[in-house]
PDB file of C-alpha atoms in Angstrom:
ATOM      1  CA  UNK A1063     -63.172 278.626  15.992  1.00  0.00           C
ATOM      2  CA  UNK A1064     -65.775 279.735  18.770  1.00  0.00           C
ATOM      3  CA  UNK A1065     -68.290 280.866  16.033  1.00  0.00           C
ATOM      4  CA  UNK A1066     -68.596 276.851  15.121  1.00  0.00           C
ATOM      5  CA  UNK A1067     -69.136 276.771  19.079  1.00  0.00           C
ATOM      6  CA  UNK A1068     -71.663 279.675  18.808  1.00  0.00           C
ATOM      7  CA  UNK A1069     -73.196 277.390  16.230  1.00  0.00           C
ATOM      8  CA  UNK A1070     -73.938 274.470  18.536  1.00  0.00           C
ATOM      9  CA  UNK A1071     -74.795 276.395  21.629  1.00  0.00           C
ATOM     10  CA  UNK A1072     -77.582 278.606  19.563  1.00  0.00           C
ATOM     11  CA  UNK A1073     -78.953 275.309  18.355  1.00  0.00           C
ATOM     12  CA  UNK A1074     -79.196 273.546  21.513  1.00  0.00           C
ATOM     13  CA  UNK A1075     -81.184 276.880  23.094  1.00  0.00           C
ATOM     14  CA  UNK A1076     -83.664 276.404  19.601  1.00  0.00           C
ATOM     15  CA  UNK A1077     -84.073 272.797  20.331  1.00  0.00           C
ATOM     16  CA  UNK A1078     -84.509 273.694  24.183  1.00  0.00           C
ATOM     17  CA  UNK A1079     -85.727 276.996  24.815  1.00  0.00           C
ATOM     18  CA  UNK A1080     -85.321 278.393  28.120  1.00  0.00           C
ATOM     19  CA  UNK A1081     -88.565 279.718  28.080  1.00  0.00           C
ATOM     20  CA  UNK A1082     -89.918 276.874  28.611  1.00  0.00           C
ATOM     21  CA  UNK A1083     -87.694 274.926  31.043  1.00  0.00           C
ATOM     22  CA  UNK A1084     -90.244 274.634  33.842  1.00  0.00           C
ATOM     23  CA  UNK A1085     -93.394 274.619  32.074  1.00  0.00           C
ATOM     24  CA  UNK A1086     -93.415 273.733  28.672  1.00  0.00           C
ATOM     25  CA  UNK A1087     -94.867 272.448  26.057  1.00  0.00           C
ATOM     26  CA  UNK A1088     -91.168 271.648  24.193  1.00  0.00           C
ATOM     27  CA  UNK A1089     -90.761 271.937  20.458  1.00  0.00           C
ATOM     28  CA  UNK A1090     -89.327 268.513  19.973  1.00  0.00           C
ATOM     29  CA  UNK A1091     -90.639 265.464  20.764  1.00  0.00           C
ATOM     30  CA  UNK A1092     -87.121 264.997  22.919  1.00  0.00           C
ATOM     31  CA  UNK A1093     -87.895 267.775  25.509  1.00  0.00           C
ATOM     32  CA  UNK A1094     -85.382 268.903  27.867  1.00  0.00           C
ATOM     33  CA  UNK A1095     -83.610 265.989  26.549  1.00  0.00           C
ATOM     34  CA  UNK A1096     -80.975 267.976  24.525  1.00  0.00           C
ATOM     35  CA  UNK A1097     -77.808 267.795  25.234  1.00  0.00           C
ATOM     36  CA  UNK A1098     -74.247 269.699  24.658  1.00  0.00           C
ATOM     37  CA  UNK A1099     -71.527 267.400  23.356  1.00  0.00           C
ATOM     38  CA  UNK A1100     -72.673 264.222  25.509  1.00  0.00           C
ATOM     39  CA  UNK A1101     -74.871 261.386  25.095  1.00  0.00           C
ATOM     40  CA  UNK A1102     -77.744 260.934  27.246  1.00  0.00           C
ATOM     41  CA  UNK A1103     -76.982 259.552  31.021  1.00  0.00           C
ATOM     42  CA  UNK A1104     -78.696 256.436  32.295  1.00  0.00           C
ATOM     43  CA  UNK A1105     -80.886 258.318  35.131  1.00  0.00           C
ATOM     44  CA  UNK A1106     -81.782 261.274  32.527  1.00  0.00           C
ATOM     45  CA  UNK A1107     -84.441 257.964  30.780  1.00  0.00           C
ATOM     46  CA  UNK A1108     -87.843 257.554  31.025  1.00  0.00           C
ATOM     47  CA  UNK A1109     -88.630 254.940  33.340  1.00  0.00           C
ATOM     48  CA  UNK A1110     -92.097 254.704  32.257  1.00  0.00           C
ATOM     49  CA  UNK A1111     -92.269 254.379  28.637  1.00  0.00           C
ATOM     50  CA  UNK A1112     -90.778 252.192  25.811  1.00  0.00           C
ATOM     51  CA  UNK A1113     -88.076 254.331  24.811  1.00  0.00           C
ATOM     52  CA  UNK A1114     -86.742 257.888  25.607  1.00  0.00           C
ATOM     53  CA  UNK A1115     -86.418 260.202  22.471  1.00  0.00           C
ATOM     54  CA  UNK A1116     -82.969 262.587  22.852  1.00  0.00           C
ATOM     55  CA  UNK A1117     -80.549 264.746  21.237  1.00  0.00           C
ATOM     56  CA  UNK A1118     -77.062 265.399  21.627  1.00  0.00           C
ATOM     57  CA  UNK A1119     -75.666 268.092  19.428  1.00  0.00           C
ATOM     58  CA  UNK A1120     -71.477 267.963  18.480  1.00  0.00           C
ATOM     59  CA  UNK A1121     -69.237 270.677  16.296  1.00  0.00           C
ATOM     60  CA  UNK A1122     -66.815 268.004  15.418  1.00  0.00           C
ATOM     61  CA  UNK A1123     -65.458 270.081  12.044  1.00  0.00           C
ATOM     62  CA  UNK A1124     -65.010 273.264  11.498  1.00  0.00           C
ATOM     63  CA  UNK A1125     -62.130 275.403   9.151  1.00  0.00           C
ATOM     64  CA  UNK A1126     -61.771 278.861   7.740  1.00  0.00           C
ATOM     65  CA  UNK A1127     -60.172 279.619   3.957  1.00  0.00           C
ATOM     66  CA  UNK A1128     -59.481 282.443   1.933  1.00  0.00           C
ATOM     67  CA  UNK A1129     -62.220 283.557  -0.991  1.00  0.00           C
ATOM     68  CA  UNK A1130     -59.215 283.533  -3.718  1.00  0.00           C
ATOM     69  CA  UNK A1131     -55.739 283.488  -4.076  1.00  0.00           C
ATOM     70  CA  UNK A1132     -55.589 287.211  -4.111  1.00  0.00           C
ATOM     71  CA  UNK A1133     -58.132 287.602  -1.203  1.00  0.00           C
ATOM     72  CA  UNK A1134     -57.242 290.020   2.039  1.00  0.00           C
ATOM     73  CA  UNK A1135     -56.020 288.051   4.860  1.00  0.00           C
ATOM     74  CA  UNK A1136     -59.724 289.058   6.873  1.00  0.00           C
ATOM     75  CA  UNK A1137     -61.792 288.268   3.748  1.00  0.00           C
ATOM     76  CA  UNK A1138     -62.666 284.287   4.653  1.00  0.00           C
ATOM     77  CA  UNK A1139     -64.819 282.151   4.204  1.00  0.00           C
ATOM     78  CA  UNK A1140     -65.823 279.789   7.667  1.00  0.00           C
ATOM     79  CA  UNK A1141     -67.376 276.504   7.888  1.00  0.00           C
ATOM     80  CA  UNK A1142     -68.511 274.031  10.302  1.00  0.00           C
ATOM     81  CA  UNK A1143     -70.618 271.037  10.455  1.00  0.00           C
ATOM     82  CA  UNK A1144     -73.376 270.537  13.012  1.00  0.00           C
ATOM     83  CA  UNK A1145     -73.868 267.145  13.878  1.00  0.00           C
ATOM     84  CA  UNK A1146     -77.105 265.984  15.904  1.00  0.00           C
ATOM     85  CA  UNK A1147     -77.428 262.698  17.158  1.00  0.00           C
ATOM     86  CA  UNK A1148     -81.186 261.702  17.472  1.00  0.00           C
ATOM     87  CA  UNK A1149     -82.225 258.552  19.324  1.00  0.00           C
ATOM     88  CA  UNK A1150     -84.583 256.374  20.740  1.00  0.00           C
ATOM     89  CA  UNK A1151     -82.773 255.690  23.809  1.00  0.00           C
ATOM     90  CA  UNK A1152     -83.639 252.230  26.547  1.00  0.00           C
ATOM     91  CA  UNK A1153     -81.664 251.486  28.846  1.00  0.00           C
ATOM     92  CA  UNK A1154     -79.408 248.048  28.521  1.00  0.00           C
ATOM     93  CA  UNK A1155     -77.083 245.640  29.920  1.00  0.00           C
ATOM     94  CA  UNK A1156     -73.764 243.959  28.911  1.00  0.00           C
ATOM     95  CA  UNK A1157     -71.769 242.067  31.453  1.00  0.00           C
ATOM     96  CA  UNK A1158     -73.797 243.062  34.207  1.00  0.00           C
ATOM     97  CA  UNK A1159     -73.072 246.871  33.565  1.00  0.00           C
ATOM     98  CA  UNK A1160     -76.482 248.642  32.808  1.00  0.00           C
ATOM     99  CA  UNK A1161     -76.074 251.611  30.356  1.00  0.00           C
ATOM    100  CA  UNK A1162     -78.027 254.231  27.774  1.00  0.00           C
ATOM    101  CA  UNK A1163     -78.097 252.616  24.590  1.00  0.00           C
ATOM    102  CA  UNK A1164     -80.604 253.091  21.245  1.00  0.00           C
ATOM    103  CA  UNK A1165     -82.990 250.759  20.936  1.00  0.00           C
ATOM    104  CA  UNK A1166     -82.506 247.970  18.334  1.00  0.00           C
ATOM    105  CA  UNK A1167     -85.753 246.290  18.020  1.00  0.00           C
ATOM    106  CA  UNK A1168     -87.175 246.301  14.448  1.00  0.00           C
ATOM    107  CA  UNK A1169     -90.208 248.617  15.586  1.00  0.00           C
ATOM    108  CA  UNK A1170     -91.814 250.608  12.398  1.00  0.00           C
ATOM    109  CA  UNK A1171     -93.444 252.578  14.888  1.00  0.00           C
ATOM    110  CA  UNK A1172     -90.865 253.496  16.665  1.00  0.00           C
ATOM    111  CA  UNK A1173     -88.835 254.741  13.203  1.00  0.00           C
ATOM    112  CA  UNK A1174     -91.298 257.073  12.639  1.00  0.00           C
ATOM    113  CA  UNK A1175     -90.978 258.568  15.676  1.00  0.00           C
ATOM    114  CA  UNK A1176     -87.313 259.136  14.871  1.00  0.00           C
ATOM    115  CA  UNK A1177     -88.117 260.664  11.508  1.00  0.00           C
ATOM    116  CA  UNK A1178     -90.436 262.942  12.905  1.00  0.00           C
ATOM    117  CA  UNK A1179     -87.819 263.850  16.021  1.00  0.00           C
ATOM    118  CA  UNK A1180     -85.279 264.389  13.050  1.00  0.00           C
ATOM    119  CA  UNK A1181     -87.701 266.522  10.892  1.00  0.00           C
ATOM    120  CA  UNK A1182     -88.869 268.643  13.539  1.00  0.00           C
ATOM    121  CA  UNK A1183     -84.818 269.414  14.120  1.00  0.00           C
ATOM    122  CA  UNK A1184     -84.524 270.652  10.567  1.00  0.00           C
ATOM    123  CA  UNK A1185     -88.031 272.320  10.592  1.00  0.00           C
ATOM    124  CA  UNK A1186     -86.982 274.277  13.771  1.00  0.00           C
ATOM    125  CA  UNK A1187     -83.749 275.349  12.780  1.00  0.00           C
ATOM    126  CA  UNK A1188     -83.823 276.208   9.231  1.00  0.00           C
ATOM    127  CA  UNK A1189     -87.589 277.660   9.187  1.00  0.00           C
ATOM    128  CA  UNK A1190     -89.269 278.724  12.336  1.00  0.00           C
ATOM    129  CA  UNK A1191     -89.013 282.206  13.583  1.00  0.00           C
ATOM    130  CA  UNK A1192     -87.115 281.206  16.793  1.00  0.00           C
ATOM    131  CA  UNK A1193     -84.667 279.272  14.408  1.00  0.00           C
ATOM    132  CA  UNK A1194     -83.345 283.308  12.934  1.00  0.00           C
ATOM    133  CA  UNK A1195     -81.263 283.425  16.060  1.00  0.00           C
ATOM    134  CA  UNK A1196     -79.161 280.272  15.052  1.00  0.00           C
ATOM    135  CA  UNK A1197     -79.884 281.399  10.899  1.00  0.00           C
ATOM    136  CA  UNK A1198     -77.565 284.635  12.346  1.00  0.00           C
ATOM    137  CA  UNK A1199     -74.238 283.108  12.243  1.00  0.00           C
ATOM    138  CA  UNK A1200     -75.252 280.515   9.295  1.00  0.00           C
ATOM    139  CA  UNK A1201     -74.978 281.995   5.442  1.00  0.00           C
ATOM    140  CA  UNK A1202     -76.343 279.011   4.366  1.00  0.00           C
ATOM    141  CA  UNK A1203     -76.634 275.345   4.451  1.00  0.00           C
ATOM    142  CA  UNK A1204     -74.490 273.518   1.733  1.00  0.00           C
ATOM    143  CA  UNK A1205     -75.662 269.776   2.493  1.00  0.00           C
ATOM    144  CA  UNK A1206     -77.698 267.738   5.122  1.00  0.00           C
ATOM    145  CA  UNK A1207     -76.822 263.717   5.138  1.00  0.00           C
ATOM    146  CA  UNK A1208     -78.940 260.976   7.805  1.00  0.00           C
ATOM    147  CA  UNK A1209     -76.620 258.009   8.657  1.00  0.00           C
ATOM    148  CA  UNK A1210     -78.701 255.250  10.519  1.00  0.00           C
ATOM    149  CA  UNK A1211     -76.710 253.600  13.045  1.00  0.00           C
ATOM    150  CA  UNK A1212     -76.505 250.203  11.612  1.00  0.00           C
ATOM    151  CA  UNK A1213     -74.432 246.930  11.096  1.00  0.00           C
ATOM    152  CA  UNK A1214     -75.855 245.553   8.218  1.00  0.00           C
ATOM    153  CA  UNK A1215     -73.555 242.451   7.717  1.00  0.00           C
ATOM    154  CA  UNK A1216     -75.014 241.196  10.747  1.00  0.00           C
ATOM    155  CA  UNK A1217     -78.443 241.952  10.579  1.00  0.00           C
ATOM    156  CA  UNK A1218     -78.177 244.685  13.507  1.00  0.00           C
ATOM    157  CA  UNK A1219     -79.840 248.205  13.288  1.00  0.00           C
ATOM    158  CA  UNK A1220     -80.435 251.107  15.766  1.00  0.00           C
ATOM    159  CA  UNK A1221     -83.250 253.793  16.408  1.00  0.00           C
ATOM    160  CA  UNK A1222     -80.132 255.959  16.075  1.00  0.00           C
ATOM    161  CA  UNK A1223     -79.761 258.624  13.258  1.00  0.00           C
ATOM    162  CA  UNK A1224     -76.480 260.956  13.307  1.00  0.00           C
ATOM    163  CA  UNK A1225     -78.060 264.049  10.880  1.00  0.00           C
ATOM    164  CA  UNK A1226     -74.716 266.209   9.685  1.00  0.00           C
ATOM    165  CA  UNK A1227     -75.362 269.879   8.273  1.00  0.00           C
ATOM    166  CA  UNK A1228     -72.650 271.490   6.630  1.00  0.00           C
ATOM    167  CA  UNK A1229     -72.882 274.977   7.150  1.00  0.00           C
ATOM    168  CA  UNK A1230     -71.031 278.034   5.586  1.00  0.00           C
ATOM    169  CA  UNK A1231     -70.747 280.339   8.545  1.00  0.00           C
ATOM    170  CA  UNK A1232     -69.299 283.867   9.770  1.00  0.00           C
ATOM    171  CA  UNK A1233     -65.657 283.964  11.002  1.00  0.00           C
ATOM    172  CA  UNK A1234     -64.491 285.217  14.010  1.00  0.00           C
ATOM    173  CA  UNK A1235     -64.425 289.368  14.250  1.00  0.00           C
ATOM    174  CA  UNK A1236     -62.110 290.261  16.956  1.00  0.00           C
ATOM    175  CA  UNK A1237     -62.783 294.107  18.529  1.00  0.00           C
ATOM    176  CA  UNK A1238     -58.844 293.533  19.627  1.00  0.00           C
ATOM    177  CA  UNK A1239     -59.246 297.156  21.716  1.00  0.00           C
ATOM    178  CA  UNK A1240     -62.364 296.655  23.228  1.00  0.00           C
ATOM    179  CA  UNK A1241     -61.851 292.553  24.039  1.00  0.00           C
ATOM    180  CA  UNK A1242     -64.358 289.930  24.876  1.00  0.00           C
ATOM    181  CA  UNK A1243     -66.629 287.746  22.120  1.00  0.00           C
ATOM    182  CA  UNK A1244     -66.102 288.503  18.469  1.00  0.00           C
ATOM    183  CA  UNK A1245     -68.835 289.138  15.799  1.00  0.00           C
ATOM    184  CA  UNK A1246     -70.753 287.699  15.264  1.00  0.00           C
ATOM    185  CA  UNK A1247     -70.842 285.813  18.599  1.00  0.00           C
ATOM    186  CA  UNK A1248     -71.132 288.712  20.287  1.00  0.00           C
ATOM    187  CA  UNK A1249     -74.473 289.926  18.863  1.00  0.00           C
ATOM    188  CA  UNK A1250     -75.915 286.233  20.010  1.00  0.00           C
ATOM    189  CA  UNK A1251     -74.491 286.822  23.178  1.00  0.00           C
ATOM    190  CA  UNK A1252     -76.502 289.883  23.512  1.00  0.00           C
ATOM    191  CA  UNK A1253     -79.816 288.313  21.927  1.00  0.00           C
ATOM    192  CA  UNK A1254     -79.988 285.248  24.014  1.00  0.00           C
ATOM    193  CA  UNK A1255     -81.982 284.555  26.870  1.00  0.00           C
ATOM    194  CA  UNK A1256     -80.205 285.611  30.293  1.00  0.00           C
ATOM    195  CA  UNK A1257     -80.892 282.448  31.720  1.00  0.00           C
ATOM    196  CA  UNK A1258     -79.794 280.443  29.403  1.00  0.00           C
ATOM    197  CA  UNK A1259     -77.026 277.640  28.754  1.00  0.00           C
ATOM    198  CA  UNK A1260     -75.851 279.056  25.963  1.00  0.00           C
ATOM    199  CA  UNK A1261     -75.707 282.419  27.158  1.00  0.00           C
ATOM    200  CA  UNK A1262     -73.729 281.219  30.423  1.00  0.00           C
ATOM    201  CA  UNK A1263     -71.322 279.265  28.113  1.00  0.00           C
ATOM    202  CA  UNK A1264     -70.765 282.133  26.223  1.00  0.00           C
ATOM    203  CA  UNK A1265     -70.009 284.549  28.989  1.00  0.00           C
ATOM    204  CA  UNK A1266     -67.633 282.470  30.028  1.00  0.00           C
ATOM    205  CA  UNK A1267     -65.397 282.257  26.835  1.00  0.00           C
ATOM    206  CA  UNK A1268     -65.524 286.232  26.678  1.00  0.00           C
ATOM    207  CA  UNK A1269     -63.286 286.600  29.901  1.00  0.00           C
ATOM    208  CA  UNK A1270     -60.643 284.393  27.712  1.00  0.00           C
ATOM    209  CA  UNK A1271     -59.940 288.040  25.556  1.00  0.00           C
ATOM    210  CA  UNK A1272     -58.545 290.822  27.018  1.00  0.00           C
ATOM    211  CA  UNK A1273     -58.696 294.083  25.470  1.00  0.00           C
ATOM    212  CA  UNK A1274     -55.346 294.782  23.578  1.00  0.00           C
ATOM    213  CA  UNK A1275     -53.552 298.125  24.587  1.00  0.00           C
ATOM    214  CA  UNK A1276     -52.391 299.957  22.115  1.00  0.00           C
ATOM    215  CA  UNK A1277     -49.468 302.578  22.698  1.00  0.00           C
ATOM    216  CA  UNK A1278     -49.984 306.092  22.487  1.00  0.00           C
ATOM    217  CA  UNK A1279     -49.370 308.017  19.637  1.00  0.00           C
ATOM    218  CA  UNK A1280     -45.995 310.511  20.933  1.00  0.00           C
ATOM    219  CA  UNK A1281     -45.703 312.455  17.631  1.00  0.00           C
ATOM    220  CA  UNK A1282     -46.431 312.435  13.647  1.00  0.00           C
ATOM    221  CA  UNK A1283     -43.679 313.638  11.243  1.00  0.00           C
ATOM    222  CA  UNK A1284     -44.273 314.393   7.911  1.00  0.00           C
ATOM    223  CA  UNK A1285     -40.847 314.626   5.679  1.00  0.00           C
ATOM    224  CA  UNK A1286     -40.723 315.354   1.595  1.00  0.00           C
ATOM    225  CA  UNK A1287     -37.858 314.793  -0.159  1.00  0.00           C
ATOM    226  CA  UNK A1288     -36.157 317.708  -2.281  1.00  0.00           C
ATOM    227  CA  UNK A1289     -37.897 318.428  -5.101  1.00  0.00           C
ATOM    228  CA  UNK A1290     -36.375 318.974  -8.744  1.00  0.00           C
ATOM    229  CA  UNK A1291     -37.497 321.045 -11.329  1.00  0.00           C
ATOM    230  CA  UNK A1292     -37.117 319.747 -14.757  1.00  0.00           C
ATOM    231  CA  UNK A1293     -36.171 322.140 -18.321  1.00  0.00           C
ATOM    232  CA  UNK A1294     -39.032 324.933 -19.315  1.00  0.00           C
ATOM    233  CA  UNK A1295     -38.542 323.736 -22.761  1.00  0.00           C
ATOM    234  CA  UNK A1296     -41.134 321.286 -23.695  1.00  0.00           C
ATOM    235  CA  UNK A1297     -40.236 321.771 -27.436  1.00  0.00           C
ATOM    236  CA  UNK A1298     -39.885 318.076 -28.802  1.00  0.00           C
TER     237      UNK A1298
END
């Protein structure tokens, strides 16, 4: 369903604006750090600090369903879930292979960095003024959940929280003569940044839909049956 795409994409250009690629200052404490369906990449760290705060933003559900049994086949109602994966990421070794990895000291510090990383998410997206492009495709929010990455049996914890946001969206509105993105997608399309990843992404999945040609209308007929006229006595 590309408007559960559409979803992710519009987040990731609140998160990240393009506006502020070269210059800043960045709405999140992550930065450019935000990132489409992958995890952060070993050279993308902060060499010079304790950890390196990042996002990585996945649609990994998504469905559409009639309103009722005795709903139109167009009258739907979508859903997907956004899932953001904020982190405090170090870099670290296993086997002599060094990798991107939370960190997993017990730092109270650093947890309230992560809580403030994952608030500012929420605070950007559901309340700001830049967050009404992503509020566009989203009706509304139906639940938000935090899962900590954690093994507690073993006494192991990460700075590594996976916030989930259910989210009752728009379906997909095909124009099937005129082609390309549907609605809503395509009024996102229009109202993002030219620059911009999302943007590019987008353009791309609207040379996937090729207007459909109808055939021409040759010639309308218009037949009646014979008609019958009943008895002029209406006496009971």
């Amino acid at each position: 369903m590309l408007a559960a795409e559409a979803l992710r994409l519009s987040a990731i250009e609140i998160l990240s604006p393009t506006a502020v690629q070269e210059s800043g200052p960045y709405p999140t404490l992550a930065g450019y750090r935000v990132y489409d369906s992958r995890a952060v990449a070993l050279e993308d760290l902060d060499q010079d600090g304790p950890y390196t705060p990042v996002l990585s933003l996945y649609t990994p559900e998504s469905g559409v369903k009639l309103r009722g049994p005795h709903a139109a086949a167009d009258d739907t109602e979508a859903e997907a879930v956004l899932e953001i994966v904020a982190e405090l990421a170090v870099s670290a070794t296993d086997n002599g292979v060094t990798y991107a990895d939370a960190l997993a000291s017990a730092d109270p510090e650093a947890r309230l960095v992560l809580a403030a990383l994952c608030a500012q998410v929420r605070r950007l997206l559901e309340r700001s003024q830049a967050g009404g492009l992503w509020r566009r495709l989203v009706r509304q929010i139906t639940d938000t959940d935090y899962k900590t990455f954690a093994v507690p049996e073993l006494g192991l914890r990460w700075h590594r929280v996976t916030i989930r946001m259910h989210c009752e969206i728009r379906d997909d509105d095909f124009d099937m003569t005129a082609g390309g993105l549907p609605e809503p997608i395509k009024s996102l399309y229009e109202a993002l940044p030219d620059d911009s990843y999302a943007k590019e992404k987008l353009g791309v999945l609207a040379a996937h839909f090729d207007p459909e040609l109808l055939p021409q209308l040759q010639q309308v007929r218009i037949t009646t049956g014979p008609v019958t006229s009943g008895s002029d006595d209406l006496s009971p």
